[in-house]
Amino acid sequence: MITFIIKGLIRDHHRSLFPIIMVTIGVFITVFFQAFMGGFLTDMIDSTARFSSGHVKIMSRAYAENSDQVPNDLALTGVNELMTKLKQEYPDMTWVKRIQFGGLLDIPDENGETRSQATVAGLGVDLLSPGSTEIKTMNIAKSVKSGRMPQSPCEVLVSNDMAQRLGINLGESATLISSSMYGSLAISNFTVVGTIHFGIEMMDRGAMIVDVADIQQVLNMENAAGEILGYLPDGVYNDEKSQMIANKFNQKYADSVDEFAPVMGTLKEISNLSDYLDLANNMAATIAFIFVIIMSIVLWNAGLLGGLRRYGEVGVRLAIGEHKRHIYLSLIYESICIGLVGTVIGTALGLTAGYFMQKYGLDFSSTMKNINMMIPLVFKAKITPVTFYIGFFPGLLSTTLGTALAGIGIYKRQTASLFKELET
Amino acid sequence: MKNGQLITIKELVKDYPVGKGYFRALEDINLTIGEGEFAGLVGPSGSGKTTLLNIVGSLDVPTKGEVNVLGQSIGSLNARQSANLRNHSLGFIFQTYNLLPVYNVFENVELPLLLLKMEKDKRRELVDQALEWVGLQDKRKSRPAQLSGGECQRVSIARAMVKSPKIVLADEPTANLDAKNSHNILQTMEKLNQELKTTFIFATHDDKVIQYLHRKISLDDGRVVNDEQIIKE
């Protein structure tokens, strides 16, 4: 009987081709959308972790309360001792100190007079220590657009956009005018040895990357840092694990009333990405659910139309003694076959499109000039194991559900009127 | 079943609800139909022919009275038992053939055997035999759209006969055929009736069919008004 059904499906294009096209389109959209959204959200979370929050971040309580102002006068002190403890307690994790700072970058002319100047959002990271993970974490070396990486103290990278705007030439001196940890004026000269382009608008607008030891010295922050960032061993954010680490750390200082006591927060808490993270976690199920509903309704209608076309066939089958349940099940088998074929084709197409999107991405840089989020300028998809099977939920469920709904009519059909119905 | 009587009908009444009342389609029908009969239910439209065929074919149930087909009381069968009776013992021939257009002649005739879960070799043997009975061996790969009306009805006969049912019910089988094809079809059915002893029951008002009948049961307003055996020379 299965062979009989499959023969019918192959020969009757109205019964197979249209539903297969429907399923293919639905599954393609599901698979591609899942890969695209997964990639976009992962990129955003990943960028936020790498550049801003780590998987966990330690600040002083006072700094944490005003963290949007980057108040270095409230920075953590005794960071070297704290980092030693953290490395002992969590040896698999990577711990780095960072200092965010603001200031004015002044470019002098040959007479030492201001030629151009701009505000900068600077970041002090460990560039020069042997074995520093920061260059890899922030992908700094690969993001150098021109020039080279800093190799000695007082060498800095500035964003490529800013370098062009200010007309900075490589090797030129630039003066940073900022405020020290104690509120006094801090002025220091640096040599611009390279320009950098991260592909993240917020970082590329006016960034200055400097070695953390240099900026500690300039801002009088010896053995102090605004933030200590921690990264989980596999480099992938895990909210549950991060929360556990943060809770354990914070418990130690629970009784302290010192406003400079360290406090640890997770990426989800710090970056206001909780909604995005929840969305990312539920993305697969949400997309599958939406498409199951939409496609079920569409395929239910297609099933009803098909049912009208096959009214005579079902009537004959009932008349010659086929049980209603058997006919109903045979329609379900048909829908499973259609669902499988459509899902396989749709998944293959979705994966192909997702692969190209993962490799090349879509460049939105021109539309995101003034954005203040850690969003990559090139949106890329990410193919995960879920991408391979997510399409099977809408593909199979919706066809089966649609057919199951449409096929109920078989049970309502009166055999007593078959002769009359089959004579028209 | 007594003395080769396949169908026994006693005091059959069939009512259909119409609004708050009912319409009586059949009243006080008493009949017996035996093995190998070639009988016709004859009468004008609305006389109850198709209703009676429906009940005998286990597609409908009596309101009152007893209808016994092949030893089974039609009124007491559930849907599954009715389907089983039709599947195993009854064949149906429709006015409009009702062949499945995406399947070829062989596959259309094979369908009832698939429902009986018969082995492939046995199915092939029986389908070939049925096609031989109706003279369509050379059309086994053709689709219904490639056949004439007469050929389609012969496929329909082969489909009804392939499982060698005890009874074949045919509702206006020649209504869509021209005179030549009608005679061909009726001769084919008459031959099968004689060779295989299959009981044929027609519902018809077509004179071409009536002239082939061996027994004519005339209905009018839901009652049997005449029941006559026709002696063939």
XYZ file of C-alpha atoms in Angstrom:
657
model
C 0.000 0.000 0.000
C 2.934 2.337 0.741
C 4.218 1.844 -2.819
C 0.717 2.565 -4.085
C 0.622 5.839 -2.100
C 4.085 6.915 -3.215
C 3.244 6.201 -6.872
C 0.168 8.394 -6.521
C 2.197 11.153 -4.915
C 4.856 11.144 -7.602
C 2.350 11.151 -10.450
C -0.106 13.668 -9.029
C 1.758 16.966 -8.899
C -1.156 18.744 -7.257
C -0.858 16.332 -4.391
C 2.895 16.500 -4.041
C 4.550 19.397 -5.833
C 2.543 22.258 -4.319
C 2.779 20.983 -0.734
C 6.476 20.159 -1.196
C 7.129 23.685 -2.475
C 5.231 25.088 0.516
C 7.166 22.962 2.981
C 10.469 23.697 1.256
C 9.904 27.449 1.448
C 8.819 27.286 5.083
C 11.710 25.067 6.113
C 14.192 27.150 4.123
C 13.055 30.316 5.901
C 13.145 28.578 9.279
C 16.636 27.149 8.790
C 18.098 30.296 7.297
C 16.452 32.587 9.845
C 17.653 30.416 12.715
C 21.217 30.462 11.379
C 21.064 34.193 10.709
C 19.569 35.176 14.053
C 21.805 32.716 15.863
C 24.837 34.218 14.159
C 23.745 37.781 14.775
C 22.993 37.258 18.443
C 26.079 35.139 19.005
C 28.229 37.792 17.321
C 26.678 40.480 19.451
C 27.117 38.515 22.655
C 30.601 37.504 21.627
C 31.574 41.081 20.741
C 30.178 42.352 24.014
C 32.105 39.687 25.918
C 35.356 40.316 24.093
C 35.326 44.097 24.101
C 33.253 45.116 27.060
C 31.993 42.737 29.681
C 33.886 39.459 29.580
C 31.813 36.483 30.670
C 32.067 37.839 34.190
C 33.326 41.245 35.223
C 34.678 42.458 38.569
C 34.414 46.122 39.502
C 34.280 48.011 42.749
C 30.743 48.403 44.042
C 30.921 52.170 43.557
C 32.317 51.813 40.022
C 29.628 49.270 39.177
C 26.868 51.641 40.272
C 28.164 54.339 37.922
C 29.771 52.149 35.327
C 28.223 54.013 32.385
C 30.369 57.034 33.393
C 33.559 54.904 33.564
C 34.541 56.500 36.910
C 38.200 55.578 37.279
C 38.327 57.455 40.587
C 36.212 54.572 41.893
C 38.391 51.876 40.336
C 39.406 48.622 41.988
C 42.650 48.724 43.893
C 44.939 45.854 44.776
C 44.155 44.223 41.464
C 47.416 42.276 41.203
C 46.675 40.425 44.453
C 43.043 39.916 43.442
C 44.056 38.502 40.064
C 46.522 36.121 41.697
C 43.712 34.831 43.915
C 41.334 34.504 40.986
C 43.895 32.567 38.952
C 44.417 30.207 41.891
C 40.701 29.711 42.457
C 39.671 29.440 38.794
C 42.807 28.188 37.026
C 40.937 27.262 33.831
C 39.534 30.742 33.362
C 41.306 33.688 31.808
C 41.435 36.884 33.891
C 42.472 40.234 32.454
C 42.455 43.773 33.746
C 41.161 46.631 31.675
C 40.925 50.346 32.042
C 38.414 52.335 30.076
C 39.140 56.015 29.938
C 38.034 59.120 28.136
C 40.014 62.150 27.124
C 41.096 64.483 24.430
C 43.628 63.404 21.839
C 45.652 66.279 20.554
C 47.750 66.056 17.376
C 50.430 68.704 17.278
C 51.977 70.251 14.175
C 55.709 70.666 13.617
C 55.725 73.666 15.987
C 54.010 71.779 18.760
C 50.773 73.686 18.240
C 47.453 71.821 17.995
C 46.853 70.683 14.460
C 43.747 68.681 15.202
C 42.088 67.121 18.205
C 39.160 64.851 19.095
C 37.643 63.122 22.073
C 38.658 59.501 22.427
C 37.157 56.470 24.135
C 40.316 54.724 25.192
C 40.874 51.195 26.310
C 43.856 49.977 28.285
C 44.522 46.323 27.626
C 47.502 44.091 28.164
C 49.380 44.416 24.874
C 52.959 43.899 25.906
C 53.119 41.138 28.536
C 54.433 37.859 27.224
C 51.559 35.357 26.997
C 48.873 38.047 27.024
C 45.591 36.690 25.723
C 44.100 40.103 24.993
C 45.478 40.427 21.465
C 43.759 37.195 20.536
C 40.590 37.852 22.530
C 40.001 41.214 20.926
C 41.400 40.114 17.596
C 43.637 43.185 17.698
C 46.481 41.992 15.467
C 44.096 41.027 12.668
C 42.195 44.279 13.040
C 45.249 46.456 12.436
C 44.421 48.322 9.263
C 47.744 50.087 8.779
C 51.048 50.194 10.619
C 51.900 47.622 13.247
C 51.118 46.418 16.736
C 52.621 48.334 19.688
C 55.855 46.673 20.699
C 57.116 48.964 23.408
C 55.647 51.304 26.020
C 53.924 54.503 24.897
C 53.009 53.093 21.525
C 49.314 53.157 20.713
C 46.768 52.189 18.103
C 43.987 54.548 17.119
C 40.872 53.792 15.162
C 41.284 54.054 11.435
C 38.289 56.396 11.136
C 39.713 58.776 13.723
C 43.189 58.660 12.184
C 41.734 59.729 8.859
C 39.556 62.373 10.464
C 42.449 63.886 12.402
C 44.978 63.359 9.619
C 47.266 61.290 11.834
C 50.316 59.817 10.138
C 51.907 56.662 11.451
C 54.824 57.369 13.771
C 53.427 60.754 14.745
C 53.141 61.813 18.327
C 49.708 62.259 19.938
C 48.996 63.818 23.309
C 46.342 62.362 25.588
C 44.751 64.844 27.963
C 42.689 63.082 30.600
C 42.000 62.957 34.292
C 43.925 60.797 36.756
C 42.441 58.410 39.290
C 42.724 61.153 41.874
C 41.030 63.804 39.742
C 44.130 65.711 38.643
C 45.011 66.533 35.043
C 46.878 63.747 33.317
C 48.837 64.478 30.159
C 51.005 62.062 28.294
C 52.507 61.679 24.841
C 52.132 58.510 22.811
C 53.336 57.397 19.425
C 50.688 56.235 16.981
C 52.156 53.092 15.419
C 49.032 51.725 13.771
C 45.402 52.189 12.958
C 42.727 49.700 13.760
C 39.309 48.731 12.427
C 37.284 46.257 14.521
C 34.159 46.278 12.389
C 32.146 47.420 15.392
C 30.897 50.963 15.010
C 31.084 51.817 18.718
C 34.752 50.776 18.854
C 35.721 52.211 15.503
C 34.336 55.683 16.029
C 37.003 57.083 18.355
C 38.945 54.292 19.919
C 42.462 54.382 21.228
C 44.097 51.130 22.289
C 46.929 51.453 24.743
C 48.883 49.046 26.917
C 47.251 48.779 30.334
C 50.559 49.367 32.157
C 51.050 52.625 30.236
C 47.627 53.942 31.098
C 47.963 52.845 34.729
C 51.033 55.022 34.893
C 49.429 57.975 33.098
C 46.278 57.912 35.221
C 48.081 57.173 38.489
C 46.394 53.800 38.688
C 49.308 51.629 39.815
C 47.923 48.293 41.013
C 44.446 49.564 40.126
C 42.088 48.930 37.234
C 38.573 49.853 36.348
C 37.592 46.288 35.603
C 38.790 42.706 35.772
C 37.236 40.543 33.103
C 36.950 36.768 33.314
C 36.494 34.392 30.381
C 35.231 30.816 30.654
C 37.631 28.098 29.478
C 35.868 27.217 26.197
C 35.379 30.875 25.264
C 31.607 30.472 25.006
C 29.296 32.321 27.376
C 27.380 30.046 29.697
C 24.983 31.981 31.854
C 24.447 29.254 34.423
C 28.147 28.685 34.968
C 28.914 32.410 35.040
C 26.136 33.022 37.534
C 27.507 30.289 39.786
C 30.993 31.785 39.735
C 29.652 35.285 40.397
C 27.481 34.115 43.298
C 30.379 32.281 44.892
C 32.678 35.294 44.490
C 30.141 37.818 45.792
C 29.356 35.686 48.838
C 32.872 36.304 50.109
C 32.242 40.041 50.238
C 28.610 39.881 51.278
C 29.296 41.170 54.778
C 31.607 43.970 53.695
C 30.281 47.533 53.819
C 33.212 48.937 51.832
C 31.999 50.687 48.693
C 35.293 49.745 47.037
C 34.800 46.038 47.740
C 34.835 44.019 44.514
C 31.605 42.820 43.027
C 31.263 40.352 40.189
C 28.526 40.452 37.568
C 27.779 38.252 34.591
C 27.597 39.339 30.959
C 23.836 38.983 31.112
C 23.550 41.303 34.100
C 26.138 43.848 33.067
C 25.437 44.284 29.394
C 21.641 44.518 29.536
C 21.598 41.669 27.074
C 19.353 39.476 29.164
C 16.445 39.777 26.748
C 18.717 39.044 23.793
C 20.236 36.078 25.558
C 16.831 34.691 26.435
C 15.784 35.286 22.847
C 18.912 33.537 21.573
C 18.263 30.571 23.841
C 14.632 30.320 22.763
C 15.225 31.281 19.155
C 15.100 27.783 17.724
C 11.910 26.840 19.548
C 10.251 30.190 18.819
C 10.977 30.078 15.096
C 9.924 26.449 14.818
C 6.690 27.143 16.728
C 5.765 30.158 14.575
C 6.350 28.246 11.371
C 4.498 25.181 12.608
C 1.429 27.352 13.223
C 1.641 29.341 9.970
C 2.432 26.378 7.771
C -0.155 24.183 9.451
C -2.850 26.685 8.548
C -1.571 26.971 4.982
C -1.250 23.216 4.577
C -4.588 22.632 6.260
C -6.138 24.743 3.527
C -4.061 22.974 0.901
C -5.271 19.688 2.391
C -8.878 20.858 2.198
C -8.439 21.794 -1.445
C -6.723 18.466 -2.084
C -9.588 16.760 -0.276
C -12.061 18.358 -2.660
C -10.007 17.224 -5.635
C -9.848 13.715 -4.245
C -13.447 13.536 -3.108
C -14.248 10.906 -5.699
C -11.183 8.839 -4.909
C -11.955 8.762 -1.198
C -15.571 7.878 -1.999
C -14.537 4.920 -4.167
C -12.117 3.732 -1.522
C -14.834 3.880 1.122
C -17.281 2.099 -1.159
C -14.950 -0.772 -1.959
C -14.425 -1.356 1.731
C -11.421 0.624 2.869
C -11.803 1.663 6.483
C -12.064 5.382 7.206
C -9.169 5.110 9.623
C -7.042 3.425 6.944
C -7.769 6.207 4.446
C -7.044 8.826 7.099
C -3.753 7.166 7.995
C -2.775 6.834 4.337
C -3.234 10.607 3.982
C -1.035 11.089 7.043
C 1.626 8.814 5.492
C 1.448 10.889 2.336
C 1.941 14.054 4.351
C 4.923 12.536 6.149
C 6.508 11.686 2.786
C 5.828 15.211 1.536
C 7.075 16.705 4.785
C 10.285 14.674 4.655
C 11.067 15.567 1.039
C 10.224 19.245 1.566
C 12.214 19.363 4.793
C 15.303 17.784 3.275
C 15.228 20.169 0.289
C 14.396 23.182 2.477
C 17.113 22.315 4.984
C 19.680 21.856 2.209
C 18.751 25.229 0.703
C 18.687 26.904 4.122
C 22.077 25.468 5.020
C 23.533 26.565 1.684
C 22.252 30.114 2.126
C 23.325 30.025 5.776
C 26.797 28.867 4.801
C 27.276 31.770 2.390
C 25.885 34.139 4.992
C 28.284 32.678 7.520
C 31.213 33.074 5.166
C 30.502 36.463 3.625
C 27.812 38.100 5.761
C 25.807 41.216 5.045
C 27.555 44.556 5.485
C 25.347 47.039 7.326
C 28.109 49.499 8.170
C 26.592 52.338 6.130
C 23.354 52.185 8.096
C 24.897 52.004 11.574
C 27.002 55.130 11.793
C 25.948 56.317 15.248
C 24.962 53.120 16.987
C 26.058 52.674 20.609
C 25.802 48.913 20.877
C 28.452 46.261 20.480
C 26.989 45.153 17.184
C 29.192 43.842 14.414
C 28.874 45.820 11.208
C 28.820 42.694 9.087
C 25.942 40.426 10.063
C 26.918 36.812 9.702
C 24.939 33.615 10.112
C 26.084 30.801 12.324
C 25.399 27.195 11.434
C 25.047 25.085 14.570
C 23.853 21.504 15.104
C 20.365 22.945 15.697
C 20.372 24.395 12.165
C 20.518 20.873 10.767
C 17.387 19.621 12.485
C 15.260 22.658 13.326
C 13.495 22.512 9.932
C 12.137 19.049 10.671
C 9.783 20.442 13.319
C 7.807 22.783 11.073
C 8.409 20.582 8.013
C 6.977 17.398 9.452
C 4.696 18.720 12.166
C 2.887 21.258 10.027
C 2.257 18.902 7.121
C 1.019 16.210 9.456
C -1.070 18.632 11.500
C -2.485 20.291 8.369
C -3.423 16.917 6.883
C -4.793 15.649 10.171
C -7.114 18.649 10.370
C -8.145 18.496 6.734
C -8.636 14.715 6.859
C -11.206 14.852 9.645
C -13.775 15.294 6.869
C -13.302 11.612 5.989
C -14.845 10.607 9.308
C -17.801 12.897 8.697
C -18.576 11.439 5.306
C -21.775 9.414 5.053
C -21.394 6.181 3.118
C -25.157 6.250 2.479
C -24.742 9.033 -0.056
C -21.708 7.576 -1.845
C -23.616 6.322 -4.883
C -25.184 9.715 -5.398
C -21.935 11.582 -4.783
C -19.983 9.367 -7.119
C -22.467 9.807 -9.930
C -21.996 13.550 -10.172
C -27.965 -18.318 4.114
C -30.473 -20.892 3.037
C -30.673 -22.700 -0.274
C -28.245 -20.393 -2.033
C -30.074 -17.267 -0.913
C -27.465 -14.524 -0.648
C -29.786 -11.687 0.235
C -32.926 -11.825 2.337
C -35.001 -8.701 2.899
C -37.985 -8.756 5.257
C -40.381 -5.881 5.862
C -37.721 -3.296 5.089
C -38.554 0.322 5.767
C -36.185 3.221 5.177
C -36.970 6.732 6.344
C -34.905 9.855 5.902
C -35.363 12.813 8.239
C -36.726 15.870 6.475
C -37.137 18.918 8.687
C -39.131 17.849 11.719
C -40.669 14.893 9.908
C -39.299 12.201 7.659
C -39.456 10.986 4.096
C -40.173 7.311 3.546
C -37.902 6.087 0.770
C -38.676 2.365 1.081
C -41.719 0.649 2.541
C -42.453 -2.972 3.299
C -39.875 -4.511 0.998
C -39.677 -8.288 1.032
C -37.206 -9.938 -1.306
C -34.800 -12.798 -1.587
C -31.979 -12.853 -4.098
C -30.087 -16.023 -4.742
C -26.664 -17.015 -5.977
C -25.973 -16.314 -9.638
C -28.942 -14.049 -10.216
C -28.804 -11.273 -12.798
C -31.421 -8.995 -11.299
C -32.396 -5.406 -11.726
C -34.149 -2.882 -9.538
C -36.169 -0.995 -12.076
C -38.206 2.139 -11.697
C -38.377 5.865 -12.240
C -36.227 8.383 -10.398
C -37.149 8.567 -6.717
C -38.615 5.076 -6.661
C -36.015 3.867 -4.127
C -33.673 1.845 -6.367
C -30.454 3.425 -5.164
C -31.613 3.438 -1.543
C -32.221 -0.291 -1.705
C -28.861 -0.804 -3.434
C -27.222 1.245 -0.671
C -28.683 -0.927 2.050
C -27.826 -4.179 0.300
C -24.331 -2.798 -0.270
C -23.965 -2.071 3.438
C -23.539 1.626 2.721
C -26.722 2.475 4.643
C -28.844 0.813 7.310
C -32.560 0.019 7.398
C -34.907 2.017 9.596
C -37.038 -1.043 10.240
C -37.056 -4.625 9.085
C -34.314 -7.120 8.443
C -31.767 -7.140 5.647
C -29.468 -10.115 5.623
C -26.557 -10.172 3.177
C -24.324 -13.235 3.055
C -25.475 -14.221 6.520
C -24.847 -10.823 8.081
C -27.592 -8.585 9.333
C -26.897 -5.154 7.799
C -28.655 -3.242 10.580
C -26.432 -4.671 13.273
C -23.051 -4.116 11.623
C -20.767 -1.364 12.827
C -18.772 0.787 10.383
C -15.764 -1.520 10.438
C -17.828 -4.659 9.909
C -19.702 -2.967 7.057
C -16.410 -2.009 5.431
C -15.158 -5.582 5.865
C -18.282 -6.959 4.208
C -17.872 -4.620 1.239
C -14.157 -5.284 1.061
C -14.409 -9.070 1.027
C -17.718 -9.907 -0.605
C -19.201 -7.010 -2.558
C -18.205 -5.328 -5.792
C -19.408 -1.911 -6.916
C -19.831 -0.497 -10.397
C -20.641 3.187 -10.698
C -22.279 5.190 -13.410
C -19.237 7.464 -13.776
C -16.628 4.685 -13.421
C -14.744 6.551 -10.679
C -11.345 5.266 -11.670
C -8.378 6.873 -9.964
C -6.842 9.066 -12.662
C -3.201 8.923 -11.512
C -3.082 5.148 -11.530
C -3.009 2.959 -14.616
C -5.517 0.247 -15.446
C -3.566 -2.486 -13.671
C -3.193 -0.407 -10.502
C -6.863 0.611 -10.458
C -7.925 -3.003 -10.642
C -5.301 -3.988 -8.086
C -6.580 -1.566 -5.395
C -9.217 -3.872 -3.790
C -6.593 -6.617 -3.514
C -4.161 -4.265 -1.787
C -6.835 -3.624 0.811
C -7.128 -7.387 1.286
C -3.357 -7.447 1.932
C -2.812 -10.055 -0.737
C 0.659 -11.172 -1.854
C 2.105 -9.431 -4.894
C 2.236 -12.528 -7.126
C -1.323 -13.469 -6.279
C -2.456 -9.906 -6.960
C -0.796 -9.917 -10.347
C -2.399 -13.204 -11.247
C -5.871 -12.046 -10.232
C -5.585 -8.637 -11.926
C -4.417 -10.277 -15.171
C -7.326 -12.683 -14.954
C -9.822 -9.840 -14.348
C -8.416 -7.840 -17.265
C -8.726 -10.920 -19.440
C -12.402 -11.254 -18.434
C -13.097 -7.738 -19.662
C -10.718 -7.930 -22.638
C -8.299 -5.219 -21.564
C -5.024 -7.129 -21.226
C -3.370 -4.815 -23.723
C -4.426 -1.682 -21.810
C -2.943 -2.580 -18.447
C -0.431 0.322 -18.537
C -2.899 2.908 -19.817
C -4.228 5.670 -17.625
C -8.020 6.259 -17.448
C -7.652 9.480 -19.465
C -6.308 7.396 -22.369
C -9.348 5.091 -22.444
C -12.774 5.438 -24.001
C -15.891 5.499 -21.820
C -16.616 1.861 -22.587
C -13.076 0.827 -21.705
C -13.254 2.802 -18.447
C -16.434 0.995 -17.474
C -14.818 -2.330 -18.308
C -11.934 -1.416 -15.992
C -14.539 -0.584 -13.378
C -16.072 -4.050 -13.879
C -12.641 -5.661 -13.586
C -12.069 -3.718 -10.346
C -15.388 -4.932 -8.984
C -14.763 -8.538 -10.089
C -11.080 -8.950 -9.287
C -11.635 -10.236 -5.766
C -14.342 -12.612 -7.041
C -17.102 -11.154 -4.872
C -20.327 -13.018 -4.285
C -22.393 -9.958 -5.231
C -21.797 -7.060 -7.618
C -23.939 -3.949 -7.271
C -24.165 -1.680 -10.287
C -25.904 1.674 -10.234
C -26.894 2.831 -13.742
C -23.735 1.289 -15.258
C -24.596 2.251 -18.834
C -25.892 5.762 -18.239
C -22.768 7.384 -19.662
C -22.253 4.982 -22.545
C -23.503 4.864 -26.111
C -25.640 1.935 -27.291
C -22.770 -0.142 -28.689
C -20.636 0.206 -25.590
C -23.645 -0.419 -23.353
C -24.306 -3.755 -25.064
C -20.626 -4.690 -24.848
C -20.571 -3.946 -21.134
C -23.785 -5.806 -20.451
C -22.634 -8.807 -22.474
C -19.418 -8.838 -20.473
C -21.314 -8.779 -17.185
C -23.771 -11.415 -18.362
C -20.880 -13.666 -19.382
C -19.204 -13.223 -15.966
C -22.510 -13.953 -14.268
C -22.889 -17.175 -16.169
C -19.275 -18.338 -15.902
C -18.512 -17.310 -12.327
C -22.032 -17.478 -10.843
C -21.575 -13.984 -9.432
C -24.828 -12.316 -8.466
C -25.378 -9.016 -10.257
C -27.898 -6.475 -9.005
C -28.535 -3.387 -11.079
C -30.348 -0.197 -10.280
C -31.527 1.117 -13.629
C -34.260 2.602 -15.732
C -32.341 2.038 -18.962
C -34.141 -0.249 -21.411
C -30.828 -1.519 -22.768
C -30.017 -2.900 -19.306
C -33.537 -4.164 -18.679
C -33.463 -6.345 -21.793
C -30.502 -8.262 -20.367
C -32.024 -8.877 -16.923
C -33.062 -12.339 -15.846
C -35.155 -10.922 -13.047
C -36.847 -7.549 -12.984
C -37.873 -6.088 -9.637
C -39.994 -2.999 -10.266
C -40.167 -0.298 -7.652
C -42.481 2.658 -7.391
C -42.746 5.110 -4.508
C -40.535 2.915 -2.379
C -42.562 -0.264 -2.815
C -42.000 -3.390 -4.890
C -44.793 -3.318 -7.415
C -43.660 -6.217 -9.554
C -41.082 -8.971 -9.328
C -40.763 -11.144 -12.400
C -38.370 -13.763 -13.663
C -37.537 -13.335 -17.335
C -37.016 -16.509 -19.256
C -34.245 -16.105 -21.844
C -34.438 -18.101 -25.018
